[in-house]
Coordinates of C-alpha atoms in Angstrom, one line a residue:
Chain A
X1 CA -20.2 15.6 -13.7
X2 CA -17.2 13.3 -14.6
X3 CA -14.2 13.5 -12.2
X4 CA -10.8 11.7 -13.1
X5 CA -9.1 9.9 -10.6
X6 CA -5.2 9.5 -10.6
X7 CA -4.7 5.6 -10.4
X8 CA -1.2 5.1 -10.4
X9 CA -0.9 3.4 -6.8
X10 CA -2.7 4.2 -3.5
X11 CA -5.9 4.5 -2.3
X12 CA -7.7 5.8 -5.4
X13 CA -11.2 3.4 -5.4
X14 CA -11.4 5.1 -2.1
X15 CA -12.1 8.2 -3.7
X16 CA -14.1 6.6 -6.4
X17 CA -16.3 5.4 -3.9
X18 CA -16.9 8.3 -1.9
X19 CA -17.5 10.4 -5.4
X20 CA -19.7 8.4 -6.8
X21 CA -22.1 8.2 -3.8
X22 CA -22.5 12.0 -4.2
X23 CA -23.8 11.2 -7.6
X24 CA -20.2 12.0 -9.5
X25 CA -19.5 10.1 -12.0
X26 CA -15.8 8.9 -11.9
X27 CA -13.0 6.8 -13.8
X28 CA -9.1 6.0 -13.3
X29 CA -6.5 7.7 -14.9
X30 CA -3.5 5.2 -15.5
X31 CA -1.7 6.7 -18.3
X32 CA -1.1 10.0 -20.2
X33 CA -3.6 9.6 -23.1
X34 CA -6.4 9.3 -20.4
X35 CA -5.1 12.7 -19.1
X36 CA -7.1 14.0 -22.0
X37 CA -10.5 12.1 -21.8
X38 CA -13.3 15.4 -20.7
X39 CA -13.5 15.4 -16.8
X40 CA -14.7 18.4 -14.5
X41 CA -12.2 17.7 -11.6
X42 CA -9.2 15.3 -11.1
X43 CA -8.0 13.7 -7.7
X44 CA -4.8 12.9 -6.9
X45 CA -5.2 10.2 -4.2
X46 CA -3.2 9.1 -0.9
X47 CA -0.4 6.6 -1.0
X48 CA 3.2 7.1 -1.9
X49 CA 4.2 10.2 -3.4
X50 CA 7.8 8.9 -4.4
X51 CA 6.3 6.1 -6.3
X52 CA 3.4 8.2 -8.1
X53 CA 5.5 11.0 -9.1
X54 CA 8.4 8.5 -10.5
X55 CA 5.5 6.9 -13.0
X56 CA 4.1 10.2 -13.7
X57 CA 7.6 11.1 -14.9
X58 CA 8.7 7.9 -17.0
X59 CA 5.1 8.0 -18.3
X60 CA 5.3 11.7 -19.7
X61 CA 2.7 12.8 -17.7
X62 CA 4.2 15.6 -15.6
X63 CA 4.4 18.6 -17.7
X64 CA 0.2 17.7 -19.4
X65 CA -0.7 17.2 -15.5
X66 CA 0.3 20.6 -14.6
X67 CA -1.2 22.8 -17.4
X68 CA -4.6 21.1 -16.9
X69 CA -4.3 22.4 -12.9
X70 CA -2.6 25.5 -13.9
X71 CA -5.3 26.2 -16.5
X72 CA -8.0 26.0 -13.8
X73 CA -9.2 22.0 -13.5
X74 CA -10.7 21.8 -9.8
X75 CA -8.3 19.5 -8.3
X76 CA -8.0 17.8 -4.8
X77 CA -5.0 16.1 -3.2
X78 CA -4.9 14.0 -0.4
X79 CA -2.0 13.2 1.6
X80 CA 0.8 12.0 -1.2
X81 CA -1.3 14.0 -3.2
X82 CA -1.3 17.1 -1.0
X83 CA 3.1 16.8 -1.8
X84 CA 2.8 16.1 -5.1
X85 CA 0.7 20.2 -5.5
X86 CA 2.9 21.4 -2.8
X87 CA 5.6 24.0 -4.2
X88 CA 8.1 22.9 -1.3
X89 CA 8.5 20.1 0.5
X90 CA 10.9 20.8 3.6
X91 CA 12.3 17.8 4.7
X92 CA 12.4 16.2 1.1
X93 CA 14.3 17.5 -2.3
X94 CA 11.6 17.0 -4.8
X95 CA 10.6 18.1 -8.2
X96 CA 7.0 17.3 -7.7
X97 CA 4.0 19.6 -9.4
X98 CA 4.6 21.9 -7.6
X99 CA 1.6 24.1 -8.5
X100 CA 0.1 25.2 -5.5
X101 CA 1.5 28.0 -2.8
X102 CA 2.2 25.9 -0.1
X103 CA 5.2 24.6 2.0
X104 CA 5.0 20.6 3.0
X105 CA 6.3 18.1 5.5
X106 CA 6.5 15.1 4.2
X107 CA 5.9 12.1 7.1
X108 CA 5.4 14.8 9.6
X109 CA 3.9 13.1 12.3
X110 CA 6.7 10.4 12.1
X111 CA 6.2 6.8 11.2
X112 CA 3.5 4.5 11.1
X113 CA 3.1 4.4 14.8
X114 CA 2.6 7.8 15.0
X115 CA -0.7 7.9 12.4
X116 CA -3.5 8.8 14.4
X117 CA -7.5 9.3 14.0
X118 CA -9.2 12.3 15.2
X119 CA -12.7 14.8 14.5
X120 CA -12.0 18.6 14.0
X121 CA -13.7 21.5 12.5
X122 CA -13.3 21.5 8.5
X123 CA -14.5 24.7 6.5
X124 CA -16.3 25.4 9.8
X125 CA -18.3 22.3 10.0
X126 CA -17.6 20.8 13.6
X127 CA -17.1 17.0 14.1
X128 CA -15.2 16.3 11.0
X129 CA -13.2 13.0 11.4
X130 CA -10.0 13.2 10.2
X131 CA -7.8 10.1 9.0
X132 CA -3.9 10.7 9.5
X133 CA -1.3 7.8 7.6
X134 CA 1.9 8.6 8.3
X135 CA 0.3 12.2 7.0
X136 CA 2.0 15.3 6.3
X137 CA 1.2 18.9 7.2
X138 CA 1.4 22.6 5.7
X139 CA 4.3 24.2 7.6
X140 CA 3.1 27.2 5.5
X141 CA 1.2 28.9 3.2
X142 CA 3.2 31.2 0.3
X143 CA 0.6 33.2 -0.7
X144 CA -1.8 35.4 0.4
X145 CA -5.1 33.7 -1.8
X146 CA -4.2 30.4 0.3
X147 CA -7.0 29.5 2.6
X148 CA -7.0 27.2 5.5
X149 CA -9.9 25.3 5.8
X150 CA -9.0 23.0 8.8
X151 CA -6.1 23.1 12.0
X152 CA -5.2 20.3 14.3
X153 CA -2.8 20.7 17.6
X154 CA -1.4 24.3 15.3
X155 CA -0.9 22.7 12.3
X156 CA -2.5 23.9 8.8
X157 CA -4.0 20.1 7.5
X158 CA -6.3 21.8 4.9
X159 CA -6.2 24.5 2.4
X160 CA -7.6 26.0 -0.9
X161 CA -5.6 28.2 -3.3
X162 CA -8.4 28.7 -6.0
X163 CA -9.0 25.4 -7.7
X164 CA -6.8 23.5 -5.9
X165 CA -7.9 21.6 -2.6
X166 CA -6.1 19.8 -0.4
X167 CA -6.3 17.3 3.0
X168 CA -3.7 16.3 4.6
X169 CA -6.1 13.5 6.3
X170 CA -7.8 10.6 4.2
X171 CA -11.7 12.0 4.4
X172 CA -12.2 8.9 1.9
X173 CA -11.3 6.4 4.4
X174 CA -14.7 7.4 6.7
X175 CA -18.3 7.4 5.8
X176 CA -18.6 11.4 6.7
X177 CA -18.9 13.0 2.9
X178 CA -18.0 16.6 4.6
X179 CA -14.7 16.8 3.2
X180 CA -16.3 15.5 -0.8
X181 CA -18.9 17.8 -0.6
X182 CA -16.6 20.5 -0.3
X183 CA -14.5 19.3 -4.1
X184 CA -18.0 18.9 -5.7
X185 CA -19.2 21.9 -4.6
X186 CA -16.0 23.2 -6.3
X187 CA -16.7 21.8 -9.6
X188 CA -19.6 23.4 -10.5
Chain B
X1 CA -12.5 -2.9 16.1
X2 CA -9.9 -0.7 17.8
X3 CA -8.7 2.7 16.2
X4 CA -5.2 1.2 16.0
X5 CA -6.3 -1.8 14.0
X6 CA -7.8 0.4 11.9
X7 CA -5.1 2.9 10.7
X8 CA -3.0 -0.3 10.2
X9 CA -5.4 -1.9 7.9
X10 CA -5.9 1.6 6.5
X11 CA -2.0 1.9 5.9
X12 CA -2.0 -1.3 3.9
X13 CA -4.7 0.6 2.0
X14 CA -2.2 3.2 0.8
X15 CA 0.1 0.9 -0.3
X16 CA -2.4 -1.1 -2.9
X17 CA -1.5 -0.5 -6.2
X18 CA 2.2 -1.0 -5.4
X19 CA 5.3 -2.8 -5.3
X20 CA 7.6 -3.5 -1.9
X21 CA 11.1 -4.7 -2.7
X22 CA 13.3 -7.0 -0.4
X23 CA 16.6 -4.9 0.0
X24 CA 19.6 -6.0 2.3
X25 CA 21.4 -2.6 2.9
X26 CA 20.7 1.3 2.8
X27 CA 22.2 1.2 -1.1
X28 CA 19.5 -1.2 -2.3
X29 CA 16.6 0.8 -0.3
X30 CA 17.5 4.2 -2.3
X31 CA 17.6 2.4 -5.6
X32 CA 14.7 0.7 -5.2
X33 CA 12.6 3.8 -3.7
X34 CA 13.8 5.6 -6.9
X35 CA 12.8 2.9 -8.7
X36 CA 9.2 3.1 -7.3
X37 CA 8.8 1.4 -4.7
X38 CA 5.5 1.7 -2.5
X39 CA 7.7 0.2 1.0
X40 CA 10.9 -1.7 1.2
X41 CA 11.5 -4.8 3.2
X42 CA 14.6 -4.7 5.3
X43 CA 16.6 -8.2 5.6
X44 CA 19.6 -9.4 5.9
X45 CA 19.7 -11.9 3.0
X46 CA 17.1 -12.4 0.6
X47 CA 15.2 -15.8 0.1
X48 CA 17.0 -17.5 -2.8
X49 CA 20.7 -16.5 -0.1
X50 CA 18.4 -18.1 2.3
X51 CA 17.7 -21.3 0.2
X52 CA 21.5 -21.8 -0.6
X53 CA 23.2 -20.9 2.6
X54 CA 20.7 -22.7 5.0
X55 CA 21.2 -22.8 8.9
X56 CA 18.6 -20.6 10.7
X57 CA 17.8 -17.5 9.7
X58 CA 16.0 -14.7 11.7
X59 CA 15.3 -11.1 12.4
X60 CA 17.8 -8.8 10.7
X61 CA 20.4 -6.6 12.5
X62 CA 18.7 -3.5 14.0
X63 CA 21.4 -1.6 12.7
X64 CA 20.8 -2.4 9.3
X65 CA 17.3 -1.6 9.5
X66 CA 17.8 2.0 11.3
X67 CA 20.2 2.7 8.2
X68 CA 17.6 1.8 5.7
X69 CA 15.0 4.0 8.0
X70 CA 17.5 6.5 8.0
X71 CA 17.9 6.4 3.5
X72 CA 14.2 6.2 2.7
X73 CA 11.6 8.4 3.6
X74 CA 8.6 5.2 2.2
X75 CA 7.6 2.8 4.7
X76 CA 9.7 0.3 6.2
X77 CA 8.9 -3.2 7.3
X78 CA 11.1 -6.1 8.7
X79 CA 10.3 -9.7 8.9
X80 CA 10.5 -11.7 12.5
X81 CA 10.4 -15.5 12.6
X82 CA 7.1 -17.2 12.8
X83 CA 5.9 -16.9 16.4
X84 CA 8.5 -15.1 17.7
X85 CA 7.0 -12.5 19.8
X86 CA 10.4 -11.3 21.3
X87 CA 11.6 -10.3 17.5
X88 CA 8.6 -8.6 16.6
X89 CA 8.7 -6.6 20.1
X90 CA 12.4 -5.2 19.2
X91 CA 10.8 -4.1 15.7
X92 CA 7.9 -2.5 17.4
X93 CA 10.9 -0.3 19.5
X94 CA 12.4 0.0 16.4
X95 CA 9.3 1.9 15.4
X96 CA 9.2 -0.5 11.7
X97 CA 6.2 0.5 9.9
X98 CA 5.1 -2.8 9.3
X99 CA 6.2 -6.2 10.9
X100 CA 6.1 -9.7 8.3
X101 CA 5.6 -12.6 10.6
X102 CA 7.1 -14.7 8.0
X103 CA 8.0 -18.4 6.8
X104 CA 11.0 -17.3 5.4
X105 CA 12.7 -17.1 8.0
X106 CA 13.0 -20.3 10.1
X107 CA 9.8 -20.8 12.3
X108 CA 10.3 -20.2 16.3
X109 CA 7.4 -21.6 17.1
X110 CA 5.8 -24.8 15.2
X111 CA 2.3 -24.4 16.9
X112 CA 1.6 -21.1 17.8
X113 CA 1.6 -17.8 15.6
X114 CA 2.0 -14.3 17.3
X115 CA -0.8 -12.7 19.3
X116 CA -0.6 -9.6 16.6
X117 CA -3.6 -8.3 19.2
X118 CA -0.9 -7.4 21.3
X119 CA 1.0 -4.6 19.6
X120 CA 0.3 -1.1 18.0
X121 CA 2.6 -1.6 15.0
X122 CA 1.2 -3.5 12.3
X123 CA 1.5 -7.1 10.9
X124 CA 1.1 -8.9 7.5
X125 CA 1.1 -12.7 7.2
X126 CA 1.3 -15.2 4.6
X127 CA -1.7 -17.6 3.3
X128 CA -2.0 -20.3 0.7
X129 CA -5.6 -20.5 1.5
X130 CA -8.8 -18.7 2.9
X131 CA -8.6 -20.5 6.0
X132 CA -4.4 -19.4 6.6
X133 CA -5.5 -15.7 5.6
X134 CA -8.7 -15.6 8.3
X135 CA -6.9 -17.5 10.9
X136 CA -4.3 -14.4 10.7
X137 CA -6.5 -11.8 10.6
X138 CA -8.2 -13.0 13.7
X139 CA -5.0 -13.3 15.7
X140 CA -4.7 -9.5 14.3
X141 CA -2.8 -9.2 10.8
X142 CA -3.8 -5.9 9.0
X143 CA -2.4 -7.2 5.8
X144 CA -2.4 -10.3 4.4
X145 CA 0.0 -11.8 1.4
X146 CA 0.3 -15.1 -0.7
X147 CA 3.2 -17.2 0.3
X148 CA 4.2 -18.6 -3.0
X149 CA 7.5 -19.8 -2.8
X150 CA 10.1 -17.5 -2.1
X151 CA 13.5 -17.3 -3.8
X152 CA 12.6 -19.4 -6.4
X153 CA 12.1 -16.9 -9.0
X154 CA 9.2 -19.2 -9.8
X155 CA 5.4 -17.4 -9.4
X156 CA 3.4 -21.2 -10.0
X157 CA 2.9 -21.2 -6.1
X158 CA 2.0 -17.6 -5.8
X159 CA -0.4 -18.3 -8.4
X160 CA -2.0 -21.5 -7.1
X161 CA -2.2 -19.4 -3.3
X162 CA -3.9 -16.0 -5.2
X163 CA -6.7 -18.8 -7.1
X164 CA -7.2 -20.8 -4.2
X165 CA -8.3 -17.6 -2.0
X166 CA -9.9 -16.1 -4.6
X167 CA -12.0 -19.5 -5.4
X168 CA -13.0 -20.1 -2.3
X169 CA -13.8 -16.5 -1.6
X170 CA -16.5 -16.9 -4.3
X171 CA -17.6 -20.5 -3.2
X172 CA -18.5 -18.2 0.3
X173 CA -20.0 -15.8 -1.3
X174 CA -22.3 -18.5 -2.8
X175 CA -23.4 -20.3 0.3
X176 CA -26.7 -19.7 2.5
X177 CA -25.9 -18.1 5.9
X178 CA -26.9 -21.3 7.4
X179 CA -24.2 -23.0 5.6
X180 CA -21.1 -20.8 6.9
X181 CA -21.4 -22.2 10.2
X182 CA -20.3 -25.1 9.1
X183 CA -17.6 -24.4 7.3
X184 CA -16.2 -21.8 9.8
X185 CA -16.4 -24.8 11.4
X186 CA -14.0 -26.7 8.9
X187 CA -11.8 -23.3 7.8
X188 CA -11.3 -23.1 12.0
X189 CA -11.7 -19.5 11.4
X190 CA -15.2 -16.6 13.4
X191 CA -18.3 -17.1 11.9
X192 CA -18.2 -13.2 11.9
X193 CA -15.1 -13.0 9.5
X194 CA -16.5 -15.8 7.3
X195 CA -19.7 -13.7 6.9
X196 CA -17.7 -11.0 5.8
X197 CA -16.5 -12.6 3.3
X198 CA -19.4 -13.9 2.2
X199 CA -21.3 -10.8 2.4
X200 CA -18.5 -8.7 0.5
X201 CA -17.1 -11.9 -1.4
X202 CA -13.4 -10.2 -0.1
X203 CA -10.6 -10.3 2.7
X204 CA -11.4 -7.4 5.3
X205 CA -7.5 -6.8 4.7
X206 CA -5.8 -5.9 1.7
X207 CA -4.0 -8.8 -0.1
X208 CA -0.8 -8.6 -1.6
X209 CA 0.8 -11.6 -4.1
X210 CA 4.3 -12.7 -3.0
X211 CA 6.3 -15.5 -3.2
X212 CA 8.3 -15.9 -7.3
X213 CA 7.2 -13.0 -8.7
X214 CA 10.6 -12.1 -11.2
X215 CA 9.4 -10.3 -14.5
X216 CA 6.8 -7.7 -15.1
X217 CA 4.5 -10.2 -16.6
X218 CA 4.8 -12.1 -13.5
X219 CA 3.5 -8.7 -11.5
X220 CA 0.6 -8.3 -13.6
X221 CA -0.3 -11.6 -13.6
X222 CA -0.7 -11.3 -10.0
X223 CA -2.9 -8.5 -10.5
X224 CA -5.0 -10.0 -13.0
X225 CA -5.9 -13.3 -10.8
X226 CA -6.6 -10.3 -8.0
X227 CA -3.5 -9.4 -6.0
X228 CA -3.9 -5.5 -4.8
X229 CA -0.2 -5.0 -5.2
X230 CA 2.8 -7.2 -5.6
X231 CA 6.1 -8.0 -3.1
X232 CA 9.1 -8.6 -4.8
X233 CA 11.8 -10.2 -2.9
X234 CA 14.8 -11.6 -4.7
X235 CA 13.5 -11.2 -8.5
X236 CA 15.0 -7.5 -8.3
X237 CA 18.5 -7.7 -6.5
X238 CA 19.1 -11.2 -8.4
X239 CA 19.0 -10.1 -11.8
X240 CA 21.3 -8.5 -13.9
X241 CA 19.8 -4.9 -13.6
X242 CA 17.9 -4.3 -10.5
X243 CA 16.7 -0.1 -10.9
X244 CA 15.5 -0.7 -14.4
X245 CA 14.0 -4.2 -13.3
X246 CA 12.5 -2.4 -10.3
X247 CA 11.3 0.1 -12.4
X248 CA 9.8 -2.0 -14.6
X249 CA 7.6 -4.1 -12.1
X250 CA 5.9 -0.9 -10.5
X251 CA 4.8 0.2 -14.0
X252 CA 3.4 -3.2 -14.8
X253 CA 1.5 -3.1 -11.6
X254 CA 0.0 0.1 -12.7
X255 CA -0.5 -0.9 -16.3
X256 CA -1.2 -4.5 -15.5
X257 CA -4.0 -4.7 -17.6
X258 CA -2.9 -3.4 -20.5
X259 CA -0.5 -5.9 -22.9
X260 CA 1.0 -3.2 -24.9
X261 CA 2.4 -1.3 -22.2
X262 CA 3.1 -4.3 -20.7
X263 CA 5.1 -5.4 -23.6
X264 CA 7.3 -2.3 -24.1
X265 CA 8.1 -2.9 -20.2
X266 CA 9.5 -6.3 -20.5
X267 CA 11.7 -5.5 -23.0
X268 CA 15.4 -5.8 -22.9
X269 CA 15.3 -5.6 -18.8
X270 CA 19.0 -7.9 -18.8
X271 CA 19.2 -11.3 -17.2
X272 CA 16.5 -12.1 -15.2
X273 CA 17.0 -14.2 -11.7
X274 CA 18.1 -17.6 -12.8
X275 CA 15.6 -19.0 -10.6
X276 CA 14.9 -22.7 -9.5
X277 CA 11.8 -24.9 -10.2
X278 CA 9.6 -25.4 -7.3
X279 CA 9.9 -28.8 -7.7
X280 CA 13.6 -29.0 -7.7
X281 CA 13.7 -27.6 -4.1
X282 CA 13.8 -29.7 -0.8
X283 CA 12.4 -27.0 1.6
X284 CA 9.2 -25.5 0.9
X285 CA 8.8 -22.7 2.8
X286 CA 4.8 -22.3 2.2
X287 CA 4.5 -25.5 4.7
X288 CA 5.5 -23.3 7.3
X289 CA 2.7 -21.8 9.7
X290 CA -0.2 -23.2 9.1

C-alpha cells in the first residue's frame, strides 16, 4: 500500500514516519503532476492552512485535489488539514476543499498558549493521547453519515464521513499508532 | 522534558516547510498571510531601518502587535532584546505565540541570555554555530534559527551559519561516545544534548535559516544546505513588490528542490531589496549573544 502525503508545508514527515512503521509505503506530494502518481490514501498534514491552501491554488491543484476525495480516495486530515476538508469554517471566510460535512473552528482553543496535551477515548479505544497546536474543533456535523470518533471537554475532535477521516489533534506527534491504524485500516 | 516544552517544540514543527515574514503594521501582516505566510513577525522597523537609523532599538509597541493579532488568524511572534526578561514577560501577557530573543535588536544584557525555562510561551534564538544553538536550547529555546546578517539583503552569513551547524553536526555524529565529553567540554554545552546530536546527527529543535535571505533562490538555497523553513525579514517589504515577492518565497520553499519551478518563480518579481555587502557594514549583528 502506497499512501501520498501532501508536502506543501507543516508537519508532513511526521506522518511519513508514523505510516511507514505500519508497513505503508509513503512519498510527498509537492506539486500537481504528483497528484496523479497511483496511491491508496492521501494525508493532508498539520501546519498552516492559510499557507497550504494558497499554494494548492497558485499551483492548480485545488479542483484535481477534490475529485480524487470526492471520487472515493481514503483521505485523513489533521488539524490544518481537518479545515482544509471542512465545508465551513466559522470564524474564518475560506474557500478551502470543502468536501466533507462538517462545520470548523479554526484556532479554537486560542493561541499558542492555549495548545494543550491530553489521552482520551478514540473509536472507543481508552487512553488515546491526543496532541492539540493551536487546534481547531468540529462545532458541528452537517450530515447525518458523519461519525464521531473522539470528544474532549464536549467538543467533537474526530470524525468520519465515509472516506474521509479527520483529527483535530496531531496523533503523529506521539509514539501511540491508534489513531494510524485507524486510516490504514480504511484503505484496504 | 515538561509537556509545555514540548508543544512548543511541537509548534515550531508545524511551521517547517514555511516562510515567516517581518511586517511593521496590521496592512503588511494580511498581505503577507495571503501571500503564504506560515507566521509573521511583528516589529516596529525592519532590520535594514534598523541599520540606517541606529540608536537603540527594542521590543515593539504592544499596540501594534495586538493589531497584527487582531488581522491574522497564523501565528504571531515578536522579538524582545537579548536578555531582557521584562520584554519577553509583556509578550508572554500579550499571549505572542512565539517570543525571538534576538540580536537585532540592541542586546540588554551582554553576558546573560534569558532563562527561556521560566515561561510557557515559546522562544527561538539565533546561532552561528552548534555550540550558540545548544547553549539556547538548554537555557529553553524550542526553536532555533541562523543569524546571518540581517538587513543586508545579503544570505553569505546565513549560509556560512546553516554549513557550520550542519558540519559540525556530522563531525558529532562521527565521534566515539567517549569523545563527546570532551568536546561538550569545549562547545560549553550537556553532554546529554551533545549525544543527541550525535546519536540523531540533528538539533532536538527545528532549525530555521534567517539572516539575508532576498530572492527565491536565496530561500531554497537555505533549504538545500538544510534549513527546515526560511525567515524573511526585510527582503519582502524592501523590494519593489512585496505580495508577489512573498508569494514567491513560500513556493520556492516548497519547490526548493526543483530548478524549473524554481526558475518560473524568480521571474520578473520587480526590484529586489537593494541590499548592502556584509562587508560594507560597521555593525554586525551576528556578534551579538554569544
Amino acid at each position: 500500500m502506497i499512501v501520498g502525503v501532501l508536502a506543501l508545508q507543516g508537519a508532513f514527515i511526521e506522518h511519513q514516519k508514523m505510516l511507514e512503521q505500519l508497513g505503508v509505503e509513503t512519498f510527498q506530494i509537492r506539486n500537481k503532476s504528483h497528484l496523479d502518481k497511483p496511491m491508496d490514501g492521501i494525508v493532508l498534514p498539520g501546519g498552516e492552512s492559510t499557507t497550504m491552501y494558497r499554494v494548492l491554488r497558485d499551483q492548480n491543484m485545488v479542483e484535481p485535489l477534490k475529485k480524487i476525495i470526492n471520487d472515493g480516495l481514503p483521505t485523513f486530515g489533521t488539524c490544518a488539514g481537518l479545515l482544509l476538508l471542512a465545508k465551513e469554517v466559522d470564524n474564518y471566510k475560506s474557500e478551502y476543499l470543502q468536501t466533507m460535512d462538517i462545520e470548523a473552528k479554526k484556532n479554537a482553543y486560542g493561541r499558542q498558549l492555549g495548545s494543550f496535551k491530553t489521552v482520551g477515548e478514540f473509536n472507543g479505544q481508552k487512553d488515546t493521547p491526543f496532541v492539540f497546536i493551536r487546534a481547531p474543533y468540529i462545532v458541528e456535523t452537517k450530515n447525518d453519515n458523519v461519525e464521531v470518533l473522539a470528544i474532549v471537554d464536549d467538543k467533537i475532535v474526530a470524525a468520519r464521513q465515509n472516506n474521509q477521516f479527520v483529527t483535530a489533534f496531531h496523533s503523529e506527534l506521539t509514539d501511540d499508532l491508534t489513531v494510524h491504524k485507524f486510516f490504514v485500516d480504511m484503505l484496504k | 522534558m515538561n509537556k509545555r516544552y514540548e508543544l512548543n517544540k511541537e509548534l515550531a514543527q508545524m511551521l517547517k516547510g514555511g516562510v515567516i515574514m517581518d511586517v511593521t503594521n496590521a496592512k503588511q501582516a494580511k498581505i503577507a498571510e495571503e501571500a503564504g505566510a506560515c507566521a509573521v513577525m511583528a516589529l516596529e522597523r525592519i532590520p535594514a531601518d534598523i541599520r540606517a537609523s541606529g540608536g537603540v532599538s527594542r521590543m515593539s509597541d504592544p499596540k501594534l502587535i495586538k493589531e497584527i493579532q487582531e488581522t491574522v488568524t497564523i501565528p504571531v511572534m515578536a522579538k524582545v532584546r537579548i536578555g531582557h526578561f521584562v520584554e519577553a514577560q509583556i509578550l508572554e501577557a500579550l499571549e505572542i505565540d512565539y517570543i525571538d530573543e534576538s540580536e537585532v535588536l540592541s542586546p540588554a544584557d551582554d553576558t546573560y541570555h534569558i532563562d527561556k525555562t521560566k515561561f510557557k510561551a515559546p522562544f527561538v534564538c539565533g546561532a552561528k554555530n552548534l555550540g550558540e544553538a545548544l547553549r539556547r536550547i538548554e537555557e529553553g529555546a524550542s526553536m532555533i534559527r541562523t543569524k546571518g546578517e540581517p538587513g543586508t539583503g545579503d544570505v553569505i552569513q546565513a549560509v556560512v551559519h546553516m554549513r557550520m551547524i550542519q558540519s559540525e553536526m556530522r563531525r558529532m555524529k562521527s565521534l566515539s561516545e567517549d569523545e563527546l565529553y570532551n568536546e561538550a567540554k569545549n562547545l560549553q554545552v550537556s553532554y546529554d544534548l551533545l549525544k543527541y546530536v550525535h546519536e540523531n546527527g540533528k538539533l532536538p529543535v527545528v532549525n530555521f535559516a534567517a539572516g539575508g535571505v532576498a530572492t527565491p533562490a536565496d530561500a531554497a538555497l537555505m533549504m538545500q544546505l538544510g534549513a527546515e523553513g526560511v525567515f524573511v525579514g526585510s527582503g519582502i517589504f524592501k523590494s519593489g513588490d512585496p505580495a508577489k515577492r512573498a508569494n514567491a518565497i513560500v513556493k520556492a520553499v516548497t519547490n526548493f528542490d526543483d530548478p524549473k519551478v524554481l526558475a518560473e518563480l524568480s521571474e520578473d518579481l520587480g526590484e529586489a531589496m537593494v541590499g548592502i555587502n556584509e562587508n560594507e557594514i560597521d555593525l554586525l549583528m551576528s556578534n551579538r549573544g554569544q
